[in-house]
Short mmCIF file of C-alpha atoms in Angstrom, two decimals:
data_model
loop_
_atom_site.label_atom_id
_atom_site.label_comp_id
_atom_site.label_asym_id
_atom_site.label_seq_id
_atom_site.Cartn_x
_atom_site.Cartn_y
_atom_site.Cartn_z
CA MET A 1 92.49 131.27 89.13
CA ASP A 2 96.25 130.53 89.14
CA SER A 3 96.85 127.96 86.31
CA THR A 4 100.37 127.12 87.49
CA VAL A 5 100.83 123.50 88.36
CA THR A 6 103.67 121.20 89.48
CA LEU A 7 103.60 117.66 88.16
CA VAL A 8 105.75 114.52 88.46
CA GLY A 9 106.01 111.51 86.27
CA ARG A 10 107.91 109.54 83.66
CA LEU A 11 108.90 110.99 80.29
CA VAL A 12 107.19 108.67 77.75
CA GLY A 13 107.31 110.59 74.48
CA ARG A 14 109.11 113.48 72.85
CA ARG A 15 109.37 115.30 69.51
CA GLU A 16 111.49 118.34 68.71
CA MET A 17 110.52 121.10 66.32
CA GLY A 18 113.46 123.52 66.28
CA LYS A 19 113.15 125.82 69.25
CA LEU A 20 110.07 124.03 70.45
CA CYS A 21 109.79 120.51 71.99
CA PHE A 22 106.67 118.61 72.84
CA ALA A 23 106.82 115.78 75.27
CA HIS A 24 104.50 113.57 77.39
CA LEU A 25 104.72 113.04 81.14
CA LYS A 26 102.93 110.01 82.53
CA ASP A 27 102.02 108.85 86.06
CA PHE A 28 99.67 106.05 87.14
CA SER A 29 96.52 108.10 86.48
CA ASP A 30 97.18 109.40 82.96
CA LYS A 31 99.58 111.32 80.79
CA ILE A 32 99.76 114.99 79.82
CA GLN A 33 101.50 116.87 77.12
CA LEU A 34 104.39 119.21 77.89
CA ALA A 35 105.39 122.16 75.76
CA ILE A 36 109.10 123.12 76.23
CA SER A 37 109.96 126.42 74.50
CA GLU A 38 113.43 128.04 74.19
CA LYS A 39 111.65 131.41 74.31
CA ASP A 40 110.14 130.66 77.77
CA LEU A 41 112.90 128.57 79.31
CA GLY A 42 115.95 130.30 77.91
CA LYS A 43 118.53 128.84 75.55
CA GLU A 44 120.62 127.03 78.15
CA LYS A 45 117.73 125.34 79.99
CA PHE A 46 116.07 124.41 76.69
CA LYS A 47 119.30 122.87 75.34
CA PHE A 48 119.90 120.96 78.68
CA PHE A 49 116.32 119.48 78.49
CA THR A 50 116.58 118.36 74.88
CA LYS A 51 120.19 116.96 75.13
CA ASN A 52 120.16 115.32 78.52
CA PHE A 53 116.68 113.94 79.24
CA ASP A 54 115.68 110.52 77.79
CA ILE A 55 112.45 108.57 77.45
CA GLY A 56 112.01 106.81 80.82
CA ASP A 57 113.40 109.57 83.03
CA PHE A 58 111.40 110.75 85.95
CA LEU A 59 110.87 114.53 86.05
CA GLU A 60 109.29 117.23 88.18
CA ILE A 61 107.97 120.10 86.09
CA THR A 62 106.29 123.40 86.91
CA GLY A 63 104.40 125.45 84.34
CA LYS A 64 101.15 126.93 83.22
CA ILE A 65 98.06 124.99 81.88
CA PHE A 66 96.94 125.91 78.37
CA THR A 67 95.00 124.28 75.56
CA THR A 68 96.57 123.80 72.07
CA HIS A 69 94.94 124.69 68.82
CA LYS A 70 93.91 121.03 68.51
CA GLY A 71 92.20 121.16 71.94
CA GLU A 72 94.77 119.21 73.91
CA VAL A 73 95.30 120.27 77.50
CA SER A 74 99.02 120.91 77.98
CA VAL A 75 101.59 122.46 80.31
CA LEU A 76 104.00 125.14 79.21
CA VAL A 77 107.11 124.22 81.15
CA GLU A 78 108.71 127.05 83.24
CA GLU A 79 110.90 124.91 85.54
CA TYR A 80 112.02 121.32 85.58
CA ARG A 81 113.97 118.97 87.78
CA LEU A 82 115.36 115.48 87.27
CA LEU A 83 114.10 113.03 89.82
CA THR A 84 115.42 109.71 88.50
CA LYS A 85 117.68 108.91 85.52
CA ALA A 86 116.79 105.81 83.44
CA LEU A 87 120.02 104.04 82.53
CA LEU A 88 118.34 101.52 80.23
CA PRO A 89 115.96 102.26 77.44
CA MET A 90 112.21 101.81 77.59
CA PRO A 91 110.51 99.08 75.46
CA GLU A 92 109.76 100.36 71.91
CA LYS A 93 106.70 102.60 72.06
CA PHE A 94 104.51 101.54 69.12
CA HIS A 95 105.03 97.77 69.08
CA GLY A 96 105.03 97.20 72.80
CA LEU A 97 106.75 94.27 74.41
CA ASN A 98 105.87 91.02 72.62
CA ASP A 99 108.48 88.57 73.81
CA ILE A 100 106.56 86.30 76.18
CA GLU A 101 109.67 85.18 78.07
CA VAL A 102 110.70 88.81 78.70
CA ARG A 103 107.17 89.87 79.63
CA TYR A 104 106.96 87.30 82.39
CA ARG A 105 110.55 87.60 83.66
CA GLN A 106 110.57 91.41 83.56
CA ARG A 107 106.96 92.24 84.47
CA TYR A 108 107.94 95.88 85.15
CA LEU A 109 108.64 96.33 81.43
CA ASP A 110 105.48 94.45 80.46
CA LEU A 111 103.41 96.87 82.61
CA LEU A 112 105.13 99.85 81.15
CA ALA A 113 104.76 98.75 77.54
CA ASN A 114 101.41 96.85 77.46
CA GLU A 115 98.19 98.55 78.53
CA GLU A 116 96.37 95.20 78.69
CA SER A 117 98.82 93.83 81.25
CA MET A 118 98.15 96.85 83.52
CA LYS A 119 94.48 96.49 82.96
CA ILE A 120 94.54 92.86 84.13
CA ALA A 121 96.64 93.70 87.17
CA ILE A 122 94.20 96.48 88.18
CA ALA A 123 91.16 94.30 87.60
CA ARG A 124 92.68 91.62 89.77
CA SER A 125 93.26 94.14 92.60
CA LEU A 126 89.64 95.40 92.33
CA LEU A 127 88.37 91.81 92.59
CA VAL A 128 90.35 91.07 95.78
CA LYS A 129 89.21 94.39 97.30
CA GLU A 130 85.61 93.54 96.55
CA LEU A 131 86.05 90.09 98.03
CA ARG A 132 87.15 91.56 101.33
CA ASN A 133 84.34 94.23 101.26
CA TYR A 134 81.74 91.47 100.60
CA PHE A 135 82.79 89.10 103.38
CA ASN A 136 83.47 91.86 105.85
CA GLU A 137 79.93 93.21 105.26
CA LEU A 138 78.45 89.79 105.96
CA GLY A 139 80.21 89.62 109.29
CA PHE A 140 83.08 87.27 108.42
CA TYR A 141 86.45 87.60 110.19
CA GLU A 142 89.58 87.54 108.05
CA VAL A 143 92.20 85.27 109.60
CA GLU A 144 95.60 83.84 108.82
CA THR A 145 96.54 80.14 109.05
CA PRO A 146 100.04 78.56 108.72
CA ILE A 147 101.80 78.32 105.39
CA LEU A 148 104.50 76.03 106.88
CA GLN A 149 102.68 72.91 108.11
CA SER A 150 103.88 69.73 109.79
CA LEU A 151 101.19 67.80 107.85
CA TYR A 152 99.55 68.96 104.66
CA GLY A 153 95.88 68.46 103.88
CA GLY A 154 92.67 69.99 102.68
CA ALA A 155 93.07 68.97 99.01
CA ASN A 156 94.26 66.17 96.74
CA ALA A 157 97.64 67.54 95.77
CA LYS A 158 101.41 66.83 96.05
CA PRO A 159 103.14 69.32 98.39
CA PHE A 160 106.47 71.05 98.43
CA THR A 161 108.69 69.80 101.20
CA THR A 162 111.25 71.82 103.15
CA HIS A 163 113.35 71.26 106.32
CA HIS A 164 113.48 73.30 109.48
CA ASN A 165 117.00 73.15 110.85
CA ALA A 166 116.31 74.22 114.37
CA LEU A 167 113.41 71.74 114.84
CA GLY A 168 115.14 69.06 112.82
CA ALA A 169 111.79 68.39 111.13
CA ASP A 170 110.45 68.29 107.60
CA LEU A 171 107.70 70.83 106.91
CA TYR A 172 105.30 71.26 103.99
CA LEU A 173 104.07 74.37 102.20
CA ARG A 174 100.32 74.38 102.52
CA ILE A 175 98.21 73.04 99.70
CA ALA A 176 95.09 74.48 101.18
CA PRO A 177 94.05 76.30 104.42
CA GLU A 178 90.96 74.20 104.91
CA LEU A 179 91.73 72.05 107.97
CA TYR A 180 93.09 74.99 109.99
CA LEU A 181 90.08 77.20 109.15
CA LYS A 182 87.72 74.43 110.31
CA ARG A 183 89.73 74.15 113.55
CA LEU A 184 88.70 77.84 114.08
CA ILE A 185 85.03 76.88 113.63
CA VAL A 186 85.56 74.17 116.34
CA GLY A 187 87.15 76.92 118.45
CA GLY A 188 84.05 79.14 118.36
CA PHE A 189 84.35 81.27 115.25
CA GLU A 190 81.20 81.07 113.13
CA LYS A 191 82.31 83.01 110.00
CA VAL A 192 85.91 83.06 108.86
CA TYR A 193 87.75 83.60 105.56
CA GLU A 194 91.34 83.78 104.34
CA ILE A 195 92.83 85.01 101.14
CA ALA A 196 95.52 82.42 101.09
CA LYS A 197 98.68 81.72 99.14
CA CYS A 198 98.89 78.00 98.42
CA PHE A 199 101.49 75.81 96.84
CA ARG A 200 101.18 72.58 94.92
CA ASN A 201 104.11 70.64 93.49
CA GLU A 202 102.56 70.09 90.10
CA GLY A 203 103.22 70.84 86.46
CA ILE A 204 103.16 74.28 84.99
CA ASP A 205 100.79 75.02 82.09
CA ASN A 206 98.17 77.56 80.96
CA ASN A 207 95.98 76.62 83.97
CA HIS A 208 98.48 75.78 86.67
CA ASN A 209 101.12 77.62 88.58
CA PRO A 210 102.88 76.07 91.64
CA GLU A 211 102.09 79.12 93.66
CA PHE A 212 98.53 80.40 93.52
CA THR A 213 95.99 82.49 95.48
CA GLN A 214 92.56 81.44 96.66
CA ILE A 215 89.93 82.53 99.04
CA GLU A 216 88.42 79.96 101.41
CA PHE A 217 85.64 80.70 103.85
CA TYR A 218 83.71 78.69 106.39
CA TRP A 219 80.24 79.51 107.64
CA ALA A 220 78.71 77.71 110.63
CA TYR A 221 75.02 76.61 110.51
CA ALA A 222 74.94 76.86 106.71
CA ASN A 223 75.01 74.21 104.01
CA TYR A 224 75.95 73.86 100.38
CA GLN A 225 72.58 75.16 99.28
CA ASP A 226 73.29 78.41 101.13
CA LEU A 227 76.63 78.61 99.35
CA MET A 228 75.00 78.40 95.92
CA LYS A 229 72.75 81.31 96.79
CA LEU A 230 75.77 83.26 98.08
CA MET A 231 77.71 82.64 94.85
CA GLU A 232 74.79 83.85 92.78
CA ASP A 233 74.96 87.06 94.71
CA LEU A 234 78.83 87.32 94.95
CA LEU A 235 79.94 86.53 91.38
CA PRO A 236 77.96 89.29 89.62
CA ARG A 237 79.14 91.77 92.23
CA LEU A 238 82.76 90.84 91.58
CA ILE A 239 82.28 91.13 87.81
CA LYS A 240 80.72 94.60 88.19
CA ALA A 241 83.58 95.68 90.54
CA MET A 242 86.01 94.82 87.80
CA ASN A 243 84.05 97.11 85.49
CA LEU A 244 82.95 94.23 83.26
CA PRO A 245 79.47 93.29 81.92
CA LEU A 246 77.61 90.18 83.05
CA LYS A 247 77.27 89.07 79.38
CA MET A 248 80.62 88.80 77.75
CA THR A 249 82.67 86.93 75.18
CA ILE A 250 85.18 84.40 76.54
CA GLY A 251 87.26 82.76 73.86
CA GLU A 252 84.73 82.21 71.08
CA GLN A 253 81.75 81.73 73.40
CA GLU A 254 79.06 84.15 74.55
CA VAL A 255 78.69 83.67 78.25
CA ASP A 256 75.91 85.09 80.54
CA PHE A 257 76.77 85.35 84.24
CA THR A 258 73.33 86.62 85.13
CA PRO A 259 71.91 84.46 87.97
CA PRO A 260 70.22 82.17 88.72
CA TYR A 261 72.49 79.29 87.59
CA SER A 262 71.33 75.79 86.69
CA ARG A 263 71.88 73.00 89.24
CA LEU A 264 72.73 69.53 87.87
CA THR A 265 74.22 66.53 89.73
CA MET A 266 77.55 65.13 88.59
CA ARG A 267 75.73 61.93 87.57
CA GLU A 268 73.26 63.89 85.42
CA ILE A 269 76.06 65.80 83.71
CA ILE A 270 77.94 62.63 82.86
CA LYS A 271 74.71 61.10 81.58
CA GLN A 272 74.05 64.16 79.43
CA TYR A 273 77.49 64.36 77.82
CA VAL A 274 78.97 60.90 78.04
CA LYS A 275 75.77 58.84 77.67
CA ILE A 276 76.61 56.58 80.61
CA ASP A 277 75.10 56.19 84.07
CA ILE A 278 77.77 55.80 86.73
CA GLU A 279 75.27 53.84 88.89
CA ASP A 280 75.56 51.06 86.30
CA TYR A 281 79.27 50.71 87.41
CA PRO A 282 79.03 50.44 91.21
CA ASP A 283 82.54 49.23 91.85
CA GLN A 284 86.07 50.17 90.82
CA ALA A 285 86.66 47.20 88.53
CA SER A 286 83.53 47.68 86.37
CA LEU A 287 84.08 51.44 86.05
CA PHE A 288 87.82 51.02 85.22
CA LYS A 289 86.84 48.64 82.41
CA LYS A 290 84.38 51.19 81.04
CA ALA A 291 86.93 54.03 81.37
CA VAL A 292 89.37 51.98 79.37
CA GLU A 293 86.71 51.53 76.66
CA LEU A 294 86.22 55.25 76.68
CA LYS A 295 89.99 55.74 76.23
CA VAL A 296 90.30 57.90 79.31
CA GLU A 297 93.93 58.81 79.86
CA GLY A 298 95.98 59.03 83.05
CA ILE A 299 94.38 56.02 84.82
CA ASP A 300 95.51 52.53 85.76
CA LYS A 301 94.13 49.50 87.62
CA ASN A 302 94.84 51.10 90.97
CA THR A 303 92.94 54.29 90.20
CA GLY A 304 90.08 54.75 92.74
CA ARG A 305 86.43 54.80 91.62
CA GLY A 306 86.02 58.42 92.55
CA LYS A 307 88.98 59.51 90.46
CA LEU A 308 87.79 57.36 87.53
CA ILE A 309 84.46 59.22 87.62
CA ASP A 310 86.29 62.57 87.79
CA GLU A 311 88.56 61.67 84.82
CA ILE A 312 85.53 60.64 82.73
CA TYR A 313 83.85 63.87 83.56
CA LYS A 314 87.00 65.96 82.73
CA THR A 315 87.54 64.10 79.43
CA TYR A 316 84.03 64.15 77.94
CA ALA A 317 81.69 66.43 79.86
CA ARG A 318 83.65 69.36 81.22
CA PRO A 319 84.81 70.75 77.80
CA LYS A 320 81.19 71.10 76.59
CA ILE A 321 79.96 73.33 79.45
CA ILE A 322 79.48 77.05 78.55
CA ASN A 323 77.11 79.05 80.77
CA PRO A 324 77.58 78.73 84.55
CA VAL A 325 76.10 75.65 86.12
CA PHE A 326 76.33 74.28 89.62
CA MET A 327 77.53 70.72 89.40
CA ILE A 328 76.25 69.16 92.71
CA ASP A 329 76.12 65.87 94.58
CA HIS A 330 79.53 64.36 93.75
CA PRO A 331 80.26 60.63 94.59
CA VAL A 332 81.49 60.39 98.17
CA GLU A 333 84.76 58.77 97.01
CA LEU A 334 85.62 61.97 95.28
CA SER A 335 84.85 64.15 98.26
CA PRO A 336 86.71 63.04 101.38
CA LEU A 337 85.92 66.18 103.38
CA ALA A 338 82.22 66.59 102.41
CA LYS A 339 79.12 65.51 104.35
CA ARG A 340 77.15 62.61 102.90
CA LYS A 341 73.67 63.26 101.58
CA THR A 342 71.10 62.03 104.03
CA ASP A 343 68.82 60.51 101.34
CA ASN A 344 71.75 58.85 99.45
CA PRO A 345 74.93 58.34 101.51
CA ASN A 346 76.88 57.28 98.35
CA TYR A 347 76.86 60.94 97.36
CA ALA A 348 78.14 64.06 99.07
CA GLU A 349 76.65 67.49 99.62
CA ARG A 350 79.21 69.19 97.33
CA MET A 351 79.00 71.68 94.51
CA GLN A 352 81.30 73.21 91.95
CA LEU A 353 80.38 76.31 89.83
CA VAL A 354 81.67 75.58 86.34
CA CYS A 355 81.50 77.35 82.95
CA VAL A 356 83.13 77.84 79.60
CA GLY A 357 84.89 74.58 78.91
CA GLY A 358 84.34 73.46 82.51
CA ASN A 359 86.40 76.17 84.16
CA GLU A 360 85.98 75.59 87.89
CA LEU A 361 85.10 78.82 89.62
CA CYS A 362 84.66 77.38 93.09
CA ASN A 363 84.46 74.10 95.03
CA ALA A 364 82.24 73.89 98.13
CA PHE A 365 80.77 71.38 100.58
CA SER A 366 78.51 70.92 103.44
CA GLU A 367 81.46 70.09 105.57
CA LEU A 368 81.87 66.65 107.14
CA ASN A 369 81.63 67.09 110.89
CA ASP A 370 81.34 63.43 111.85
CA PRO A 371 84.77 62.54 113.28
CA LEU A 372 84.31 58.77 112.87
CA ASP A 373 83.28 59.10 109.22
CA GLN A 374 86.13 61.60 108.63
CA GLU A 375 88.60 59.17 110.23
CA ALA A 376 87.44 56.33 108.00
CA ARG A 377 87.83 58.52 104.90
CA PHE A 378 91.32 59.62 105.85
CA LYS A 379 92.26 55.96 106.21
CA GLU A 380 90.79 55.25 102.76
CA GLN A 381 92.93 58.14 101.36
CA GLU A 382 96.00 56.63 102.98
CA LYS A 383 95.27 53.33 101.20
CA LEU A 384 95.12 55.15 97.93
CA ARG A 385 98.43 56.81 98.71
CA THR A 386 100.01 53.40 99.51
CA ALA A 387 98.68 52.10 96.20
CA GLY A 388 100.51 54.89 94.31
CA ASP A 389 98.21 57.95 94.37
CA ASP A 390 100.75 60.66 95.49
CA GLU A 391 97.92 63.17 95.69
CA GLY A 392 95.91 61.27 98.29
CA MET A 393 95.19 63.10 101.58
CA ARG A 394 97.22 62.38 104.72
CA TYR A 395 95.72 61.12 107.99
CA ASP A 396 95.50 64.16 110.23
CA ALA A 397 95.08 62.88 113.83
CA ASP A 398 94.91 66.38 115.35
CA PHE A 399 92.09 67.37 113.01
CA ILE A 400 90.15 64.27 113.98
CA THR A 401 90.68 65.22 117.65
CA ALA A 402 89.34 68.69 116.96
CA LEU A 403 86.24 67.18 115.32
CA LYS A 404 85.64 64.94 118.30
CA HIS A 405 85.36 68.15 120.43
CA GLY A 406 82.43 69.05 118.15
CA MET A 407 82.08 71.16 115.00
CA PRO A 408 78.66 72.67 114.22
CA PRO A 409 77.00 72.03 110.81
CA THR A 410 79.26 74.15 108.53
CA ALA A 411 79.54 75.06 104.84
CA GLY A 412 82.85 75.89 103.24
CA LEU A 413 83.96 77.24 99.87
CA GLY A 414 87.24 77.70 98.06
CA MET A 415 87.67 79.90 94.99
CA GLY A 416 90.81 80.33 92.93
CA ILE A 417 91.44 84.01 92.37
CA ASP A 418 93.97 83.58 89.60
CA ARG A 419 91.70 81.31 87.55
CA LEU A 420 88.72 83.51 88.08
CA VAL A 421 90.61 86.62 86.83
CA LYS A 422 91.98 84.64 83.91
CA LEU A 423 88.50 83.65 82.88
CA LEU A 424 86.83 87.01 83.28
CA MET A 425 89.66 88.93 81.59
CA ASN A 426 89.45 86.49 78.65
CA THR A 427 93.11 85.52 78.64
CA ASP A 428 94.33 82.02 77.87
CA ASN A 429 97.28 81.84 80.17
CA LEU A 430 97.34 81.90 83.96
CA LYS A 431 100.77 83.65 83.81
CA GLU A 432 98.99 86.80 82.50
CA VAL A 433 97.10 87.29 85.83
CA ILE A 434 99.97 86.32 88.20
CA LEU A 435 102.29 89.31 88.33
CA PHE A 436 105.40 87.22 88.97
CA PRO A 437 104.67 83.61 87.81
CA THR A 438 106.99 80.67 88.54
CA LEU A 439 109.29 80.19 85.56
CA LYS A 440 112.03 77.80 84.62
CA PRO A 441 115.43 79.13 85.72
CA GLU A 442 116.95 81.27 82.98
CA GLU A 443 119.81 79.62 81.13
CA LYS A 444 123.04 81.55 81.37
#
């Protein structure tokens, strides 16, 4: 068999030993050792290689495969050709690239220097690929909905605003694709999903980036119980697709993602960890007084009862959760797009899968398809906005019109891809899993 090969890649290491030079050529798959000998190449070609090629250059080499005395498969170079000259030096080999600011601003150097960064990027790609495989296999259709919207909705968040010159109108970058995806269910689709870029005008920290990616899907004739069963099937499959075990260490906690997962109401979780029953505080005034006693931050006398409950949960209960648990049946004030429970209309058919300090892996509802109830809840959200809650939802008249044409019973789920990868790859900063995160402009 002819052992002559032609390879291409980046020069990533070199050591000279008189008339012999060893180097390493690397591509995406791996690296291989090169042996460059003055005896085989000739004096001029050998000298040109050693004097003119630098770490970082891209080369094409042709030579014969052999194995060194130490058992390393190598190529004895017979011909070479420069493909691209690197004009700037590579990051230092042994210590990698440790400057956080440089790593995020110049991700290309980070990927070259730090194996863990490339590992995270690949794992994220595998997860997205598996998401598409999973929903395509279940008969869902992948769709696209507008990023530029005349009215934002589908979540409680502050939007980015821009202006369209030709239309003479302000537009918003979407905060969620939800209301458009549900319009498609009204239009006759029964299973749709979108892997969607979303934008929220919020602070930047280890868990938030203004631009993020999530998957949302909507499933006609299903409810939130069906979604919990689906997540118990989907999440282990995603973890395995990323070549990770179901039992892993995240931070300092041992976490087991083996289903089934516990199901506890939001009321039960608050009872368990905060030692209060939210039913004992049936109105905003009494619950606000209790929240002040509990020293809950970020609230005032205008904070709605739903948000007060959420802030109490986030302050005292969420940090104590470790293994995955479905938190179900949220107060209806906290869930303006979810269907009320038939046996207790003060609560909604909603679930969140949370784990490890309360990391939210998904948010899901039995979708509200009663247009009159939805209209009333939009109006309530507008009251909250008027009172100062700049994350309150807007009244979407066209969406109400769509619902009045009839939407079948539907279940919907949203899952943040960035946060899920951050959790599973055991990194403490969302910027590690977003290849090009939003950063403060660099000072000149």
